[in-house]
Tab-separated table of N, CA and C in Angstrom:
chain	number	residue	atom	x	y	z
A	1	MET	N	-118.897	44.912	165.373
A	1	MET	CA	-119.413	45.133	164.054
A	1	MET	C	-119.107	46.555	163.596
A	2	PRO	N	-118.504	46.714	162.412
A	2	PRO	CA	-118.225	48.069	161.914
A	2	PRO	C	-119.461	48.878	161.657
A	3	ARG	N	-119.359	50.111	161.973
A	3	ARG	CA	-120.492	51.090	161.730
A	3	ARG	C	-120.438	51.581	160.336
A	4	LYS	N	-121.571	51.657	159.692
A	4	LYS	CA	-121.598	52.198	158.323
A	4	LYS	C	-121.621	53.684	158.429
A	5	GLU	N	-120.782	54.298	157.492
A	5	GLU	CA	-120.711	55.717	157.469
A	5	GLU	C	-121.900	56.301	156.671
A	6	ASP	N	-122.382	57.398	157.097
A	6	ASP	CA	-123.550	58.064	156.497
A	6	ASP	C	-123.135	58.508	155.066
A	7	PRO	N	-123.855	58.034	154.031
A	7	PRO	CA	-123.495	58.346	152.720
A	7	PRO	C	-123.465	59.885	152.444
A	8	LEU	N	-124.342	60.634	153.066
A	8	LEU	CA	-124.408	62.070	152.873
A	8	LEU	C	-123.159	62.714	153.375
A	9	LYS	N	-122.632	62.207	154.532
A	9	LYS	CA	-121.424	62.722	155.094
A	9	LYS	C	-120.259	62.431	154.177
A	10	ILE	N	-120.221	61.239	153.547
A	10	ILE	CA	-119.140	60.846	152.645
A	10	ILE	C	-119.157	61.801	151.438
A	11	ILE	N	-120.339	62.107	150.932
A	11	ILE	CA	-120.467	62.976	149.752
A	11	ILE	C	-119.946	64.386	150.099
A	12	LYS	N	-120.394	64.947	151.252
A	12	LYS	CA	-119.985	66.248	151.687
A	12	LYS	C	-118.423	66.269	151.876
A	13	LYS	N	-117.925	65.187	152.453
A	13	LYS	CA	-116.480	65.136	152.677
A	13	LYS	C	-115.721	65.141	151.343
A	14	ASP	N	-116.232	64.389	150.408
A	14	ASP	CA	-115.628	64.346	149.084
A	14	ASP	C	-115.602	65.743	148.437
A	15	HIS	N	-116.725	66.446	148.514
A	15	HIS	CA	-116.785	67.796	147.932
A	15	HIS	C	-115.726	68.671	148.559
A	16	LYS	N	-115.589	68.587	149.866
A	16	LYS	CA	-114.618	69.440	150.633
A	16	LYS	C	-113.187	69.084	150.153
A	17	GLU	N	-112.881	67.807	150.049
A	17	GLU	CA	-111.544	67.418	149.632
A	17	GLU	C	-111.262	67.817	148.175
A	18	VAL	N	-112.201	67.728	147.314
A	18	VAL	CA	-111.946	68.103	145.888
A	18	VAL	C	-111.785	69.628	145.779
A	19	LYS	N	-112.603	70.372	146.556
A	19	LYS	CA	-112.429	71.853	146.603
A	19	LYS	C	-111.030	72.249	147.039
A	20	ALA	N	-110.462	71.500	148.009
A	20	ALA	CA	-109.076	71.773	148.453
A	20	ALA	C	-108.114	71.430	147.347
A	21	LEU	N	-108.345	70.355	146.613
A	21	LEU	CA	-107.424	70.044	145.521
A	21	LEU	C	-107.510	71.085	144.390
A	22	PHE	N	-108.671	71.619	144.126
A	22	PHE	CA	-108.791	72.714	143.176
A	22	PHE	C	-107.988	73.919	143.590
A	23	LYS	N	-107.997	74.233	144.914
A	23	LYS	CA	-107.166	75.366	145.409
A	23	LYS	C	-105.687	75.080	145.129
A	24	ASP	N	-105.257	73.822	145.428
A	24	ASP	CA	-103.860	73.443	145.156
A	24	ASP	C	-103.583	73.594	143.660
A	25	TYR	N	-104.496	73.222	142.839
A	25	TYR	CA	-104.328	73.246	141.369
A	25	TYR	C	-104.063	74.683	140.923
A	26	LYS	N	-104.817	75.629	141.496
A	26	LYS	CA	-104.686	77.043	141.084
A	26	LYS	C	-103.296	77.607	141.405
A	27	LYS	N	-102.689	77.087	142.438
A	27	LYS	CA	-101.328	77.588	142.890
A	27	LYS	C	-100.191	76.824	142.287
A	28	ALA	N	-100.481	75.715	141.591
A	28	ALA	CA	-99.403	74.758	141.137
A	28	ALA	C	-98.734	75.278	139.869
A	29	ASP	N	-97.498	74.813	139.665
A	29	ASP	CA	-96.888	75.041	138.359
A	29	ASP	C	-97.498	73.994	137.350
A	30	GLN	N	-97.123	74.123	136.138
A	30	GLN	CA	-97.732	73.322	135.036
A	30	GLN	C	-97.548	71.809	135.285
A	31	GLU	N	-96.407	71.397	135.725
A	31	GLU	CA	-96.159	69.958	135.931
A	31	GLU	C	-97.027	69.450	137.065
A	32	GLU	N	-97.128	70.200	138.159
A	32	GLU	CA	-97.965	69.869	139.255
A	32	GLU	C	-99.441	69.893	138.840
A	33	LYS	N	-99.800	70.849	138.044
A	33	LYS	CA	-101.249	70.920	137.553
A	33	LYS	C	-101.604	69.671	136.803
A	34	ALA	N	-100.688	69.153	135.979
A	34	ALA	CA	-101.023	67.920	135.204
A	34	ALA	C	-101.272	66.781	136.149
A	35	SER	N	-100.496	66.642	137.231
A	35	SER	CA	-100.676	65.577	138.157
A	35	SER	C	-101.959	65.778	138.935
A	36	LEU	N	-102.203	67.018	139.415
A	36	LEU	CA	-103.434	67.295	140.163
A	36	LEU	C	-104.648	67.146	139.330
A	37	ALA	N	-104.580	67.499	138.083
A	37	ALA	CA	-105.746	67.352	137.167
A	37	ALA	C	-106.184	65.858	137.117
A	38	GLY	N	-105.161	65.005	137.005
A	38	GLY	CA	-105.488	63.580	136.979
A	38	GLY	C	-106.094	63.084	138.294
A	39	GLN	N	-105.594	63.580	139.376
A	39	GLN	CA	-106.111	63.227	140.687
A	39	GLN	C	-107.510	63.764	140.890
A	40	ILE	N	-107.743	64.975	140.487
A	40	ILE	CA	-109.059	65.604	140.638
A	40	ILE	C	-110.106	64.890	139.794
A	41	THR	N	-109.746	64.688	138.519
A	41	THR	CA	-110.747	64.010	137.601
A	41	THR	C	-111.026	62.609	138.076
A	42	GLY	N	-110.053	61.943	138.604
A	42	GLY	CA	-110.238	60.558	139.124
A	42	GLY	C	-111.206	60.592	140.289
A	43	GLU	N	-110.949	61.584	141.210
A	43	GLU	CA	-111.831	61.657	142.415
A	43	GLU	C	-113.262	62.046	141.952
A	44	LEU	N	-113.398	62.932	141.023
A	44	LEU	CA	-114.704	63.356	140.555
A	44	LEU	C	-115.488	62.152	139.918
A	45	LEU	N	-114.796	61.411	139.020
A	45	LEU	CA	-115.414	60.310	138.416
A	45	LEU	C	-115.938	59.272	139.458
A	46	LEU	N	-115.068	59.020	140.437
A	46	LEU	CA	-115.458	58.021	141.499
A	46	LEU	C	-116.624	58.542	142.267
A	47	HIS	N	-116.583	59.790	142.591
A	47	HIS	CA	-117.619	60.451	143.355
A	47	HIS	C	-118.964	60.405	142.590
A	48	MET	N	-118.956	60.762	141.279
A	48	MET	CA	-120.142	60.717	140.518
A	48	MET	C	-120.674	59.315	140.429
A	49	GLU	N	-119.815	58.345	140.291
A	49	GLU	CA	-120.295	56.939	140.213
A	49	GLU	C	-120.952	56.533	141.500
A	50	MET	N	-120.417	56.942	142.623
A	50	MET	CA	-120.982	56.596	143.943
A	50	MET	C	-122.405	57.279	144.055
A	51	GLU	N	-122.475	58.551	143.663
A	51	GLU	CA	-123.781	59.215	143.737
A	51	GLU	C	-124.790	58.557	142.839
A	52	GLU	N	-124.403	58.243	141.664
A	52	GLU	CA	-125.315	57.686	140.641
A	52	GLU	C	-125.778	56.210	141.017
A	53	SER	N	-124.882	55.488	141.553
A	53	SER	CA	-125.213	54.095	141.832
A	53	SER	C	-125.818	53.841	143.230
A	54	LEU	N	-125.457	54.666	144.233
A	54	LEU	CA	-125.887	54.413	145.587
A	54	LEU	C	-126.907	55.465	146.081
A	55	PHE	N	-126.587	56.708	145.876
A	55	PHE	CA	-127.344	57.770	146.445
A	55	PHE	C	-128.572	58.146	145.654
A	56	TYR	N	-128.420	58.384	144.389
A	56	TYR	CA	-129.511	58.867	143.586
A	56	TYR	C	-130.722	57.818	143.518
A	57	PRO	N	-130.471	56.546	143.350
A	57	PRO	CA	-131.629	55.652	143.280
A	57	PRO	C	-132.531	55.757	144.567
A	58	GLU	N	-131.887	56.005	145.745
A	58	GLU	CA	-132.679	56.090	146.953
A	58	GLU	C	-133.505	57.392	146.958
A	59	ILE	N	-132.912	58.477	146.484
A	59	ILE	CA	-133.664	59.744	146.420
A	59	ILE	C	-134.827	59.638	145.477
A	60	GLU	N	-134.636	58.984	144.333
A	60	GLU	CA	-135.732	58.835	143.358
A	60	GLU	C	-136.923	58.106	143.956
A	61	LYS	N	-136.702	57.240	144.898
A	61	LYS	CA	-137.735	56.469	145.462
A	61	LYS	C	-138.670	57.325	146.388
A	62	VAL	N	-138.127	58.425	146.852
A	62	VAL	CA	-138.826	59.220	147.880
A	62	VAL	C	-139.980	60.054	147.288
A	63	SER	N	-139.740	60.739	146.193
A	63	SER	CA	-140.810	61.587	145.695
A	63	SER	C	-140.552	62.004	144.271
A	64	GLU	N	-141.558	62.541	143.658
A	64	GLU	CA	-141.420	63.073	142.313
A	64	GLU	C	-140.423	64.216	142.272
A	65	GLU	N	-140.442	65.055	143.279
A	65	GLU	CA	-139.390	66.133	143.421
A	65	GLU	C	-137.984	65.523	143.435
A	66	GLY	N	-137.854	64.419	144.124
A	66	GLY	CA	-136.559	63.784	144.140
A	66	GLY	C	-136.125	63.305	142.763
A	67	LYS	N	-137.084	62.747	141.984
A	67	LYS	CA	-136.794	62.351	140.605
A	67	LYS	C	-136.283	63.506	139.741
A	68	ASN	N	-136.986	64.643	139.932
A	68	ASN	CA	-136.587	65.855	139.190
A	68	ASN	C	-135.189	66.350	139.573
A	69	LEU	N	-134.918	66.354	140.883
A	69	LEU	CA	-133.600	66.753	141.356
A	69	LEU	C	-132.529	65.844	140.739
A	70	ILE	N	-132.793	64.578	140.710
A	70	ILE	CA	-131.796	63.625	140.188
A	70	ILE	C	-131.602	63.826	138.705
A	71	GLN	N	-132.654	64.120	137.942
A	71	GLN	CA	-132.499	64.377	136.525
A	71	GLN	C	-131.592	65.576	136.316
A	72	ASP	N	-131.749	66.598	137.104
A	72	ASP	CA	-130.868	67.788	136.988
A	72	ASP	C	-129.426	67.415	137.361
A	73	ALA	N	-129.308	66.704	138.409
A	73	ALA	CA	-127.955	66.279	138.820
A	73	ALA	C	-127.269	65.417	137.763
A	74	LEU	N	-128.012	64.534	137.104
A	74	LEU	CA	-127.412	63.674	136.082
A	74	LEU	C	-127.007	64.517	134.871
A	75	LYS	N	-127.768	65.583	134.541
A	75	LYS	CA	-127.331	66.500	133.490
A	75	LYS	C	-126.024	67.140	133.851
A	76	GLU	N	-125.890	67.591	135.114
A	76	GLU	CA	-124.659	68.192	135.581
A	76	GLU	C	-123.489	67.156	135.484
A	77	HIS	N	-123.749	65.969	135.882
A	77	HIS	CA	-122.753	64.919	135.766
A	77	HIS	C	-122.288	64.703	134.349
A	78	ASN	N	-123.226	64.669	133.432
A	78	ASN	CA	-122.814	64.490	132.059
A	78	ASN	C	-121.998	65.640	131.529
A	79	GLU	N	-122.296	66.869	131.983
A	79	GLU	CA	-121.485	68.002	131.603
A	79	GLU	C	-120.095	67.836	132.264
A	80	ALA	N	-120.031	67.479	133.490
A	80	ALA	CA	-118.766	67.255	134.151
A	80	ALA	C	-117.914	66.194	133.476
A	81	LYS	N	-118.549	65.073	133.059
A	81	LYS	CA	-117.824	64.062	132.357
A	81	LYS	C	-117.255	64.504	131.031
A	82	MET	N	-118.017	65.449	130.358
A	82	MET	CA	-117.515	66.056	129.141
A	82	MET	C	-116.254	66.841	129.439
A	83	HIS	N	-116.204	67.524	130.578
A	83	HIS	CA	-115.013	68.354	130.902
A	83	HIS	C	-113.863	67.445	131.358
A	84	VAL	N	-114.205	66.355	132.001
A	84	VAL	CA	-113.124	65.353	132.347
A	84	VAL	C	-112.474	64.877	131.063
A	85	ASP	N	-113.285	64.478	130.095
A	85	ASP	CA	-112.772	64.091	128.795
A	85	ASP	C	-111.910	65.197	128.158
A	86	GLY	N	-112.365	66.440	128.347
A	86	GLY	CA	-111.607	67.551	127.792
A	86	GLY	C	-110.291	67.727	128.494
A	87	VAL	N	-110.214	67.493	129.809
A	87	VAL	CA	-108.957	67.588	130.509
A	87	VAL	C	-108.050	66.457	130.007
A	88	GLU	N	-108.532	65.278	129.820
A	88	GLU	CA	-107.712	64.164	129.427
A	88	GLU	C	-107.203	64.298	127.956
A	89	SER	N	-107.969	65.027	127.121
A	89	SER	CA	-107.547	65.135	125.758
A	89	SER	C	-106.991	66.535	125.417
A	90	ALA	N	-106.824	67.400	126.400
A	90	ALA	CA	-106.341	68.709	126.196
A	90	ALA	C	-104.999	68.745	125.440
A	91	GLN	N	-104.947	69.623	124.449
A	91	GLN	CA	-103.759	69.705	123.625
A	91	GLN	C	-102.706	70.634	124.296
A	92	ASP	N	-103.159	71.523	125.124
A	92	ASP	CA	-102.175	72.363	125.818
A	92	ASP	C	-102.740	72.764	127.217
A	93	ASN	N	-101.849	73.521	127.954
A	93	ASN	CA	-102.228	73.852	129.311
A	93	ASN	C	-103.456	74.728	129.410
A	94	SER	N	-103.636	75.630	128.461
A	94	SER	CA	-104.764	76.515	128.550
A	94	SER	C	-106.083	75.741	128.354
A	95	GLN	N	-106.053	74.802	127.468
A	95	GLN	CA	-107.301	73.917	127.279
A	95	GLN	C	-107.579	73.163	128.556
A	96	ARG	N	-106.525	72.615	129.169
A	96	ARG	CA	-106.719	71.849	130.366
A	96	ARG	C	-107.270	72.784	131.482
A	97	ASP	N	-106.665	73.970	131.622
A	97	ASP	CA	-107.076	74.931	132.628
A	97	ASP	C	-108.553	75.318	132.465
A	98	MET	N	-108.972	75.512	131.236
A	98	MET	CA	-110.355	75.895	130.942
A	98	MET	C	-111.360	74.829	131.368
A	99	HIS	N	-111.044	73.589	131.096
A	99	HIS	CA	-111.874	72.466	131.502
A	99	HIS	C	-111.857	72.315	133.054
A	100	MET	N	-110.700	72.505	133.654
A	100	MET	CA	-110.613	72.397	135.083
A	100	MET	C	-111.473	73.467	135.752
A	101	GLU	N	-111.410	74.675	135.214
A	101	GLU	CA	-112.198	75.792	135.727
A	101	GLU	C	-113.712	75.451	135.673
A	102	GLU	N	-114.124	74.856	134.570
A	102	GLU	CA	-115.528	74.477	134.426
A	102	GLU	C	-115.842	73.350	135.372
A	103	LEU	N	-114.988	72.428	135.586
A	103	LEU	CA	-115.265	71.331	136.603
A	103	LEU	C	-115.409	71.927	137.981
A	104	GLU	N	-114.501	72.867	138.295
A	104	GLU	CA	-114.585	73.436	139.661
A	104	GLU	C	-115.917	74.113	139.917
A	105	LYS	N	-116.526	74.765	138.936
A	105	LYS	CA	-117.791	75.441	139.095
A	105	LYS	C	-118.852	74.465	139.499
A	106	GLY	N	-118.755	73.254	139.058
A	106	GLY	CA	-119.796	72.254	139.405
A	106	GLY	C	-119.657	71.535	140.683
A	107	VAL	N	-118.515	71.822	141.382
A	107	VAL	CA	-118.338	71.068	142.645
A	107	VAL	C	-119.022	71.853	143.785
């Protein structure tokens, strides 16, 4: 029987992998940045969906403090999603870079 992986370990691993992608993004040329931006935003959206659908509901059940933490996290997710939209609709490289910088701050 396959062993279930600890959700917290998965989340921590995702954060580490995305941080590495952001480092690559900073060193990349503009063409590579466009590709990496798509990869990073895709990973972030998937990660946020996993947290919101699997992890957060369980935390909310534990305590009132857990509910408050989740509300703060959801606000951060909404801000991140706004920056993902900004990356996807950026008119130029500087706009994309600005949104990517803001996304990195939240990881």
